[in-house]
PDB file of N, CA and C in Angstrom:
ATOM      1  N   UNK W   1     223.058 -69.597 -55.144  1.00  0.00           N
ATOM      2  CA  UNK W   1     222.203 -68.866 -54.227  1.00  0.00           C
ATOM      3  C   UNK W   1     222.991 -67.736 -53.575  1.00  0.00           C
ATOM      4  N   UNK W   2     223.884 -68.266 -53.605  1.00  0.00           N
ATOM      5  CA  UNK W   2     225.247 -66.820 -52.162  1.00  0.00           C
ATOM      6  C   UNK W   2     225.104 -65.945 -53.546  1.00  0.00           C
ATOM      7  N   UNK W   3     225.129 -66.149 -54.895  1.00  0.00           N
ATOM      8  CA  UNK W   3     225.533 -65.572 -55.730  1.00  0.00           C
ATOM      9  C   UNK W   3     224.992 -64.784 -55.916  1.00  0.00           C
ATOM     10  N   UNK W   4     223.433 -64.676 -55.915  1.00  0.00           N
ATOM     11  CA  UNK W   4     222.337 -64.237 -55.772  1.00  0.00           C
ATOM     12  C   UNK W   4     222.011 -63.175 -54.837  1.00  0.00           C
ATOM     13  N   UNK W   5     221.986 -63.714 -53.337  1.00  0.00           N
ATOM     14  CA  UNK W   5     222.140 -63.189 -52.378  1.00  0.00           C
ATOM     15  C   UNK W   5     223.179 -61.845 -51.897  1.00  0.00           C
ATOM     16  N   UNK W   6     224.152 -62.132 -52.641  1.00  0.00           N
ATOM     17  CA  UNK W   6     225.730 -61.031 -52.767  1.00  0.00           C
ATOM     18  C   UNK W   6     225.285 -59.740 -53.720  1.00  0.00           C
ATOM     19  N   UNK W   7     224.565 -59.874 -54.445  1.00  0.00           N
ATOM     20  CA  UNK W   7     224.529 -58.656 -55.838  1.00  0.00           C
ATOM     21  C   UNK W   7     223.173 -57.941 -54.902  1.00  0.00           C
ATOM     22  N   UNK W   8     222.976 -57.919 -53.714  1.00  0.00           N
ATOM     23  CA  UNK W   8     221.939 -57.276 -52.792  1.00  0.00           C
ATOM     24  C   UNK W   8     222.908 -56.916 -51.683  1.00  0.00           C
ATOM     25  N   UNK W   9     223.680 -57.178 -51.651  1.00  0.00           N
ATOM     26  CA  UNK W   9     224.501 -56.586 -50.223  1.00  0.00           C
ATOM     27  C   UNK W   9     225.390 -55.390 -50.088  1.00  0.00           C
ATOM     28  N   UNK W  10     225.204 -54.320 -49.229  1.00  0.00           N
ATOM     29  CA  UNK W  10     226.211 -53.351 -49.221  1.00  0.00           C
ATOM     30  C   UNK W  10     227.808 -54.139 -49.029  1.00  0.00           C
ATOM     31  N   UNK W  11     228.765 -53.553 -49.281  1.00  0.00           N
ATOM     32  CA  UNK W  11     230.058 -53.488 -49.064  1.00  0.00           C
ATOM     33  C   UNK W  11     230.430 -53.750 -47.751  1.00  0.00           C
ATOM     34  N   UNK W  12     229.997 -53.495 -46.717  1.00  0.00           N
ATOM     35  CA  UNK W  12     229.915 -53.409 -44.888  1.00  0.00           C
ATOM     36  C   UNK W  12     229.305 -55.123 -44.814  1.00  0.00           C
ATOM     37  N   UNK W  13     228.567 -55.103 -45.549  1.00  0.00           N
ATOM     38  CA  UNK W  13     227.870 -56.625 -45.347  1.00  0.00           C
ATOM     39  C   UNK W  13     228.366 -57.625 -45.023  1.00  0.00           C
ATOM     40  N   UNK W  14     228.343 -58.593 -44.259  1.00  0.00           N
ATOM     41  CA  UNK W  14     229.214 -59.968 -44.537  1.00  0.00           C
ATOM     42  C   UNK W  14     227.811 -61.238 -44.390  1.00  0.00           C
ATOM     43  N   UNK W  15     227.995 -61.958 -45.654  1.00  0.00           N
ATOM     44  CA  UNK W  15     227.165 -63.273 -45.589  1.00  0.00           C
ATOM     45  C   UNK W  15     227.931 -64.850 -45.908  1.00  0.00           C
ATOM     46  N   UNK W  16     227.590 -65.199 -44.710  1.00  0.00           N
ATOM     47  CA  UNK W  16     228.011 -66.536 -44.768  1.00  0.00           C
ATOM     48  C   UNK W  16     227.115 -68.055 -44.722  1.00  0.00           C
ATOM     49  N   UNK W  17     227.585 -69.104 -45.393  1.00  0.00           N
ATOM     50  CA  UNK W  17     226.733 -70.054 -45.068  1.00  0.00           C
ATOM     51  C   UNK W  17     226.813 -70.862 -43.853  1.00  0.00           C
ATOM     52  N   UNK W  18     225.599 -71.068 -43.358  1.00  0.00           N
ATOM     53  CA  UNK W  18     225.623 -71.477 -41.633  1.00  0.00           C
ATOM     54  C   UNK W  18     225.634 -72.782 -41.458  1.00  0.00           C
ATOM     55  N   UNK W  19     224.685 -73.546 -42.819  1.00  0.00           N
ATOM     56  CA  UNK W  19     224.993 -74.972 -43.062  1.00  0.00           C
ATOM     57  C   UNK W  19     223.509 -75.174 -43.442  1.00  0.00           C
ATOM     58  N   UNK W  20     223.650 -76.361 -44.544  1.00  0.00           N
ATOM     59  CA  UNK W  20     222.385 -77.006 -45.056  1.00  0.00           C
ATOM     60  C   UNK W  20     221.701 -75.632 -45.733  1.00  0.00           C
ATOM     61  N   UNK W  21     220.155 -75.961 -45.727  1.00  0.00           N
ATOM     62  CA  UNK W  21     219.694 -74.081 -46.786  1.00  0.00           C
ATOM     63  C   UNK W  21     219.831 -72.779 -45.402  1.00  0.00           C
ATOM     64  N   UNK W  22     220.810 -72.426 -44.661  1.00  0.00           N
ATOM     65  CA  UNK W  22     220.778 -71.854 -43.665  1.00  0.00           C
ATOM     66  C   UNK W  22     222.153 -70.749 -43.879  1.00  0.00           C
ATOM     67  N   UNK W  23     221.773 -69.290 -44.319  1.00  0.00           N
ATOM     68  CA  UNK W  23     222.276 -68.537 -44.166  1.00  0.00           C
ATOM     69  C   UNK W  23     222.317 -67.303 -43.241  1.00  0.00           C
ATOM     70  N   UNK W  24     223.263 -67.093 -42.931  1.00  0.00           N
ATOM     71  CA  UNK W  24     223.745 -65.617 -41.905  1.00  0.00           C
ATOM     72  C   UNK W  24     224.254 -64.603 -42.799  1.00  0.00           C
ATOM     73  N   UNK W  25     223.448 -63.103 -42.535  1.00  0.00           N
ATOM     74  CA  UNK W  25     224.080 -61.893 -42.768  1.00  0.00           C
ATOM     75  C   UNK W  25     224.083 -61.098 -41.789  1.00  0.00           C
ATOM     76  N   UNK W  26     225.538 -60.309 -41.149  1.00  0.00           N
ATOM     77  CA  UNK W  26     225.846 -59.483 -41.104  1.00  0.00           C
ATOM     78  C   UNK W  26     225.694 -57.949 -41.194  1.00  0.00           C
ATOM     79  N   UNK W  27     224.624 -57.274 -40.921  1.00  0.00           N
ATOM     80  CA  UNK W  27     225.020 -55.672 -41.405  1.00  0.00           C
ATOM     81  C   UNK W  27     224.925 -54.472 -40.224  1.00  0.00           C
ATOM     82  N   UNK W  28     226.203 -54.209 -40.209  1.00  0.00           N
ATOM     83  CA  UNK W  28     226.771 -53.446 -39.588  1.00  0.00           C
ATOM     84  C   UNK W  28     226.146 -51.661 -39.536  1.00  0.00           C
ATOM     85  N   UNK W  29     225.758 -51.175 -38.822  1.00  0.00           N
ATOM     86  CA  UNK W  29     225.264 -49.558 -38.739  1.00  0.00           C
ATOM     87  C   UNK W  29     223.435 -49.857 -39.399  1.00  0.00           C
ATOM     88  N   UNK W  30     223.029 -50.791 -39.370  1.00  0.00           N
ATOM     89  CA  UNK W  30     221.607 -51.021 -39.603  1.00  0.00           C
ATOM     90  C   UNK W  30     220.820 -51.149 -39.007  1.00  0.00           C
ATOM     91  N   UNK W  31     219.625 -50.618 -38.770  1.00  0.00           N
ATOM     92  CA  UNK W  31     218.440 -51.046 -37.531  1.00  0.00           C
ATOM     93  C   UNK W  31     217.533 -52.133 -38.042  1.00  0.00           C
ATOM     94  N   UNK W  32     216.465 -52.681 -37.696  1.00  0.00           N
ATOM     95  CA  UNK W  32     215.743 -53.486 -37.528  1.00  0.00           C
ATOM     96  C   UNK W  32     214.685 -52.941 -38.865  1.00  0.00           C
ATOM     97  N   UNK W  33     214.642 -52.114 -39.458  1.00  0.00           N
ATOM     98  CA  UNK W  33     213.511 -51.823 -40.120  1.00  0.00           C
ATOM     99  C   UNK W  33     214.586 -51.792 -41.465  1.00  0.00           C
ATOM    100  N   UNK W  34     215.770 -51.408 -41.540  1.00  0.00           N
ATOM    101  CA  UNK W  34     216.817 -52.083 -42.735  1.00  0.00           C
ATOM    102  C   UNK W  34     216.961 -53.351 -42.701  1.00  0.00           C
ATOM    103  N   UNK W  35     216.956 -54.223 -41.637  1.00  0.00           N
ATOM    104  CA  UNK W  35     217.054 -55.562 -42.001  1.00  0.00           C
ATOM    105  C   UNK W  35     215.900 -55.833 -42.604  1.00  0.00           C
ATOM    106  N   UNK W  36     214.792 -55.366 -41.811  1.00  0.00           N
ATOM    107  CA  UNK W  36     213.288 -56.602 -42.908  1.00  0.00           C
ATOM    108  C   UNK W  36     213.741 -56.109 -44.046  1.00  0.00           C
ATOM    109  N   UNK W  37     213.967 -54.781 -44.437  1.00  0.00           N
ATOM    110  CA  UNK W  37     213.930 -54.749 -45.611  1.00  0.00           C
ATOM    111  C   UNK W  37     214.592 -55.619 -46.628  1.00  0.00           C
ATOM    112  N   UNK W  38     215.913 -55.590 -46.110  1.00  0.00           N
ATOM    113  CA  UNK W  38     216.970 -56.308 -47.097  1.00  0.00           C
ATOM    114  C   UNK W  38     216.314 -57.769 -46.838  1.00  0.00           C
ATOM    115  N   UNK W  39     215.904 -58.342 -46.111  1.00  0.00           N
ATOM    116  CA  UNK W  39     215.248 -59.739 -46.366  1.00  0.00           C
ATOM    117  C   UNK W  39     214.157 -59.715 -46.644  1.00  0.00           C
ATOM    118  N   UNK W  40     213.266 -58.354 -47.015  1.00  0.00           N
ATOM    119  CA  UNK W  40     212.190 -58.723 -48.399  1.00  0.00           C
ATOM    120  C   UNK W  40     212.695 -58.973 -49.447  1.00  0.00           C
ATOM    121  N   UNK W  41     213.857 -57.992 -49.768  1.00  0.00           N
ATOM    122  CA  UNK W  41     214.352 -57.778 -51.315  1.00  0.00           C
ATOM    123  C   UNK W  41     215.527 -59.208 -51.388  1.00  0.00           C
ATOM    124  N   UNK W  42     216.050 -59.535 -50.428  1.00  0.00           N
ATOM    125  CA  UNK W  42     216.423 -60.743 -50.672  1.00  0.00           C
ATOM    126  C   UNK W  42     215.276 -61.997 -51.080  1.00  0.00           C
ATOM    127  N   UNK W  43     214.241 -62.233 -50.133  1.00  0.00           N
ATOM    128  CA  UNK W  43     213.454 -63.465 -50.097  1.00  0.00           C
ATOM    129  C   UNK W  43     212.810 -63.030 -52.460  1.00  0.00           C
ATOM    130  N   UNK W  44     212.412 -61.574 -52.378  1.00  0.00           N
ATOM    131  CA  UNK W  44     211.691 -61.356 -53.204  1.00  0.00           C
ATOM    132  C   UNK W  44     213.026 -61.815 -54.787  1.00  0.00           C
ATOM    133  N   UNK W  45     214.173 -61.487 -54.499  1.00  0.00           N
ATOM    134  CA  UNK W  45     215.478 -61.866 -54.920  1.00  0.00           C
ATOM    135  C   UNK W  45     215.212 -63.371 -55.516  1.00  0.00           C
ATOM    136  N   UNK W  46     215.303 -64.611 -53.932  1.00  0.00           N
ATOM    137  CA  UNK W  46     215.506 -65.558 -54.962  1.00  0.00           C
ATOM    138  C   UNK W  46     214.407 -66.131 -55.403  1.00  0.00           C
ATOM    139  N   UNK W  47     212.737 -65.511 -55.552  1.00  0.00           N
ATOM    140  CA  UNK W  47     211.661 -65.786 -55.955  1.00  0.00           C
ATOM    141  C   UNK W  47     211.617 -65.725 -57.344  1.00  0.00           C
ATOM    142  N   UNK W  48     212.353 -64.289 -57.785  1.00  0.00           N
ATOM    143  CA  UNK W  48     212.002 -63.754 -59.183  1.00  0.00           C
ATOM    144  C   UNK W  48     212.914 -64.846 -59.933  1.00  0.00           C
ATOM    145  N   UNK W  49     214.578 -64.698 -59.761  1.00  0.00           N
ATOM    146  CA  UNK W  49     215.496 -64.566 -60.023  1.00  0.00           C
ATOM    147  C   UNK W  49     215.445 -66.215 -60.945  1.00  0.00           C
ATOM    148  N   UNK W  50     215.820 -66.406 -61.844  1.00  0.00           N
ATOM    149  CA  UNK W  50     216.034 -67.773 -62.402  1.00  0.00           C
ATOM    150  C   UNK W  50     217.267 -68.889 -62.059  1.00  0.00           C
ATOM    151  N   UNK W  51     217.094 -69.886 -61.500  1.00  0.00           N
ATOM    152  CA  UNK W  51     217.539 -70.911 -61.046  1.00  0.00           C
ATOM    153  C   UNK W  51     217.628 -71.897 -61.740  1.00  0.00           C
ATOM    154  N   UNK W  52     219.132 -72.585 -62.332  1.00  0.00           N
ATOM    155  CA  UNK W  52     219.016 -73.717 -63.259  1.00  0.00           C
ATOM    156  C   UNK W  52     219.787 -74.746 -62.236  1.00  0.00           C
ATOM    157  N   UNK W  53     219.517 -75.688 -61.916  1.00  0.00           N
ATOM    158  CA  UNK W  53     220.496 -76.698 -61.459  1.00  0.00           C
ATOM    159  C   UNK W  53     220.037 -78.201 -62.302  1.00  0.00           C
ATOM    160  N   UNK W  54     221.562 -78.580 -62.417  1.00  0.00           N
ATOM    161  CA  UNK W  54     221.811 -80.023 -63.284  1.00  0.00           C
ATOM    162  C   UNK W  54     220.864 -79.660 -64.312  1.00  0.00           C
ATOM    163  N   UNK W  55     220.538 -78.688 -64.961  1.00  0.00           N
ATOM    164  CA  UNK W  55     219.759 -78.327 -66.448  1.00  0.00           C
ATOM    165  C   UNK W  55     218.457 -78.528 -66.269  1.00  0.00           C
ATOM    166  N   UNK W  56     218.150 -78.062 -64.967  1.00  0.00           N
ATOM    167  CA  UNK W  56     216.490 -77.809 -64.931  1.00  0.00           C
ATOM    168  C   UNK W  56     216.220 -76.532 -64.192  1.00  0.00           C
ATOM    169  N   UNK W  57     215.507 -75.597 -64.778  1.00  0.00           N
ATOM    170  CA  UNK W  57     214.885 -74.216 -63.936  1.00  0.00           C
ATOM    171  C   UNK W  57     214.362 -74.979 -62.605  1.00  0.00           C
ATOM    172  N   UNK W  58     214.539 -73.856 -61.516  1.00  0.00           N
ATOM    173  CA  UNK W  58     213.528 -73.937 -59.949  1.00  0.00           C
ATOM    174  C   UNK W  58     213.654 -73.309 -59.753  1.00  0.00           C
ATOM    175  N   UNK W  59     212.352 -73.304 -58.747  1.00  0.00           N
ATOM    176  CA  UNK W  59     211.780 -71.696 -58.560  1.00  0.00           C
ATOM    177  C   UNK W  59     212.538 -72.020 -57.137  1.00  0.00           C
ATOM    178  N   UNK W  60     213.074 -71.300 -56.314  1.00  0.00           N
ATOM    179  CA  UNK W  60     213.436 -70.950 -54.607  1.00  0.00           C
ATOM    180  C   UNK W  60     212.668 -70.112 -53.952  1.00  0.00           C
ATOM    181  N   UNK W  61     212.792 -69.991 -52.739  1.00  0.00           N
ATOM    182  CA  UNK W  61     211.677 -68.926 -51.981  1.00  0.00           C
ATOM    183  C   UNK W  61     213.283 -69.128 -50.775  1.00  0.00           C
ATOM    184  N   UNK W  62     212.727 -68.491 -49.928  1.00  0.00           N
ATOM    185  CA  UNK W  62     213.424 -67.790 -48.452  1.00  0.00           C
ATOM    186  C   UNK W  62     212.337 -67.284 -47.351  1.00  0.00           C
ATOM    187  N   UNK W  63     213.012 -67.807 -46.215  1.00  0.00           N
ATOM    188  CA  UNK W  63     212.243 -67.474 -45.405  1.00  0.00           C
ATOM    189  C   UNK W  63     213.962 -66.666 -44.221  1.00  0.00           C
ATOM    190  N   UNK W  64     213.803 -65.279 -43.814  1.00  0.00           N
ATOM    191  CA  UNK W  64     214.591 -64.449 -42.875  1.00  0.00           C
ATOM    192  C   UNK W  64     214.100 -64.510 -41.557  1.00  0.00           C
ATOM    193  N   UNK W  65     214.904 -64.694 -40.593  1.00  0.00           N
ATOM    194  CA  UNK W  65     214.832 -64.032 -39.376  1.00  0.00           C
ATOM    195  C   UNK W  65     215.796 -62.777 -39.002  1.00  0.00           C
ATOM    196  N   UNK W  66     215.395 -62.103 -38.572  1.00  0.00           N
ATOM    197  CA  UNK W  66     216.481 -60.197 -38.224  1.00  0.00           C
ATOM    198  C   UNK W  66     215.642 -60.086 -37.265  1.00  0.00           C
ATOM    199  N   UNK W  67     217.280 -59.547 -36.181  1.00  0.00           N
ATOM    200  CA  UNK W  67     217.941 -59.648 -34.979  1.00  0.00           C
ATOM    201  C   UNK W  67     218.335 -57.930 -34.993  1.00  0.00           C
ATOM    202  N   UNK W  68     218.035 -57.202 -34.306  1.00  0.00           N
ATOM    203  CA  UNK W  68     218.733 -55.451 -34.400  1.00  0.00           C
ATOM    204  C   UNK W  68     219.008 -55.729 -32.911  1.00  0.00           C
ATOM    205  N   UNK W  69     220.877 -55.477 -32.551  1.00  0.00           N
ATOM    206  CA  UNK W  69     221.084 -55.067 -31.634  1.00  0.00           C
ATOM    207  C   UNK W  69     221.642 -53.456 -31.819  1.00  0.00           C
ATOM    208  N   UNK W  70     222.050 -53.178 -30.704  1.00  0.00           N
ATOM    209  CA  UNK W  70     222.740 -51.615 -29.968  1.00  0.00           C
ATOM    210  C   UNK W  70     223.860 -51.809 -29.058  1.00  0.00           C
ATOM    211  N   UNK W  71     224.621 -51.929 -29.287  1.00  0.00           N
ATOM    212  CA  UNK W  71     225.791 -52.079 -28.713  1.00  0.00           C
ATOM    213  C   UNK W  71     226.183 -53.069 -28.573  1.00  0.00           C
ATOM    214  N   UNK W  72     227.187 -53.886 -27.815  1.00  0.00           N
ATOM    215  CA  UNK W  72     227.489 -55.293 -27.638  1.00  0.00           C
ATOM    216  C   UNK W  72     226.470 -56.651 -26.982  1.00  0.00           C
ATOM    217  N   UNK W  73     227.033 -57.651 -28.075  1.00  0.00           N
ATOM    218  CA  UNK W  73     225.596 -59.013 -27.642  1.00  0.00           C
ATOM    219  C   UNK W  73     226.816 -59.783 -27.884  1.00  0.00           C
ATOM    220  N   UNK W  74     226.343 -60.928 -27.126  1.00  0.00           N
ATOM    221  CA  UNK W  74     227.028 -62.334 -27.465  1.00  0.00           C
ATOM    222  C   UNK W  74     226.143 -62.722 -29.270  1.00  0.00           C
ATOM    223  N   UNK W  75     227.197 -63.261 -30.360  1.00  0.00           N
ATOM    224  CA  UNK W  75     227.122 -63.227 -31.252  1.00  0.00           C
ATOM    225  C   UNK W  75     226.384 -65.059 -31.548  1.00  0.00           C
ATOM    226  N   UNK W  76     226.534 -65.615 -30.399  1.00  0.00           N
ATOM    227  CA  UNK W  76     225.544 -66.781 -30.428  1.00  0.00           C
ATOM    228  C   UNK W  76     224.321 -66.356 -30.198  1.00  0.00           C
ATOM    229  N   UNK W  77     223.730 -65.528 -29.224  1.00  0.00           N
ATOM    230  CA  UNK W  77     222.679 -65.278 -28.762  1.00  0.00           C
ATOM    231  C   UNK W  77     222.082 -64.572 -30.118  1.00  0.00           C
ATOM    232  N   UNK W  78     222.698 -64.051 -30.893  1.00  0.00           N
ATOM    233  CA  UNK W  78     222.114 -63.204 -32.122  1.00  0.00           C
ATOM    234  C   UNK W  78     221.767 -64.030 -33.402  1.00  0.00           C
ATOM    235  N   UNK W  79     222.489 -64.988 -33.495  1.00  0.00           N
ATOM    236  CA  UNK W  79     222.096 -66.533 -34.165  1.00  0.00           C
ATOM    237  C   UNK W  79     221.145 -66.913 -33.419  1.00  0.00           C
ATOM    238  N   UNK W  80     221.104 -67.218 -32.339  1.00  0.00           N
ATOM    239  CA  UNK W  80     219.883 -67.937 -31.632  1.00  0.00           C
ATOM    240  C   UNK W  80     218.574 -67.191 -32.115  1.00  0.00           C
ATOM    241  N   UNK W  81     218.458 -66.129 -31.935  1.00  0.00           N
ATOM    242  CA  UNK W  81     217.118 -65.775 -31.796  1.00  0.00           C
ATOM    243  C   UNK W  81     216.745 -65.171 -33.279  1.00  0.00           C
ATOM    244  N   UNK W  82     217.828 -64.748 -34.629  1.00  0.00           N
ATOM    245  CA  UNK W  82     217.468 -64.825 -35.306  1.00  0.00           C
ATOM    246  C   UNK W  82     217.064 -66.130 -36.873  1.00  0.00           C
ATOM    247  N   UNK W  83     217.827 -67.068 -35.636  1.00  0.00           N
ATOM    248  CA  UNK W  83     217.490 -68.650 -36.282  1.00  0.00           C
ATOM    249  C   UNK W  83     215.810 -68.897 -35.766  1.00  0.00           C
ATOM    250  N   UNK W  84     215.465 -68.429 -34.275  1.00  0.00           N
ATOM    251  CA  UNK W  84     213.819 -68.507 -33.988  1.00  0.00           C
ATOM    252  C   UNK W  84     213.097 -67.758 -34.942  1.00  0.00           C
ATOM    253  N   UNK W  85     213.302 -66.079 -35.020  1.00  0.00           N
ATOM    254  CA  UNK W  85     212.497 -65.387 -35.584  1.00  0.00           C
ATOM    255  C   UNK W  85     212.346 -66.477 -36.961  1.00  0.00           C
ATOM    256  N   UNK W  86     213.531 -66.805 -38.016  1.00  0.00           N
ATOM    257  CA  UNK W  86     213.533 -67.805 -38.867  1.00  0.00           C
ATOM    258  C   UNK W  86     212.196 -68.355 -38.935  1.00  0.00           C
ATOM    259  N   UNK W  87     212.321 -69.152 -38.245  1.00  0.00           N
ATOM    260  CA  UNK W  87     211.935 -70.377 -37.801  1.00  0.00           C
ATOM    261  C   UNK W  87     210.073 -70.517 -37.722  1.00  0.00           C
ATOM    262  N   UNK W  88     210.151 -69.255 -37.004  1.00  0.00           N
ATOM    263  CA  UNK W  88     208.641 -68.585 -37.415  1.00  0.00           C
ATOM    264  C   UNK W  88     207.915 -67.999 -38.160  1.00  0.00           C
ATOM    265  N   UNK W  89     208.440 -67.376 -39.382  1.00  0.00           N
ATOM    266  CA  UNK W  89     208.401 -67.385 -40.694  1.00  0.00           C
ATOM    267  C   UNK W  89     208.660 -68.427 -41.939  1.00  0.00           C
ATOM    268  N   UNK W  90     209.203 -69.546 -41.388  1.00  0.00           N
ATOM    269  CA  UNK W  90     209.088 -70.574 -42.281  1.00  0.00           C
ATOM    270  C   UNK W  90     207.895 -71.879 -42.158  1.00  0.00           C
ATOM    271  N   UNK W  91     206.944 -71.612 -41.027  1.00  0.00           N
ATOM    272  CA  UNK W  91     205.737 -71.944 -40.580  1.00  0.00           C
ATOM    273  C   UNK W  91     205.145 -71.290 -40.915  1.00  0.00           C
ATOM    274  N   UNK W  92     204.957 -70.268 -41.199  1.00  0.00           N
ATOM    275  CA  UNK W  92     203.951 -69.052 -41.754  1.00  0.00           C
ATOM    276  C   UNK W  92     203.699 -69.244 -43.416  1.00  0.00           C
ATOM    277  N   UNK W  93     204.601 -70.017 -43.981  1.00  0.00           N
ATOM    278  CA  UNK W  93     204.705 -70.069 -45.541  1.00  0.00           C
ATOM    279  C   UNK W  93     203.672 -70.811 -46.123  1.00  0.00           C
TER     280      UNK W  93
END
């Protein structure tokens, strides 16, 4: 999945796993209307994309939350609320 997720990311990017199906990205000099984007083309990413585990295809989906700050934030508070936004899009599915 990171594998997946990586061949969509600028160079500036940083993505890490947060734990369980729960990932964090990073992007630096981006506003709020570049993030949805990159988490359409991500979510739309691992929809298309073919998935074999232990020798069986699955299909994956994604659900994003994006967070746009402007200057300095506490970097928990930016997890926090883009783990909510999350959170409210994975009820929506």
């Amino acid at each position: 999945v990171a594998r997946m997720m990586k061949a969509n990311l600028r160079e500036s990017d940083a993505l890490g796993r947060l734990g369980g199906d729960e990932f964090g990205l990073l992007m630096l000099n981006a506003g709020l209307d570049e993030g949805r984007e990159k988490a359409r083309r991500l979510a739309a990413t691992l929809e298309t994309e073919p998935f074999e585990w232990e020798g069986r295809a699955t299909g994956l989906g994604g659900s994003f939350g994006v967070r746009a700050y402007a200057g300095q934030a506490d970097p928990e508070i930016w997890l926090a609320e883009a783990d909510a936004a999350m959170w409210v899009r994975k009820k929506g599915r």
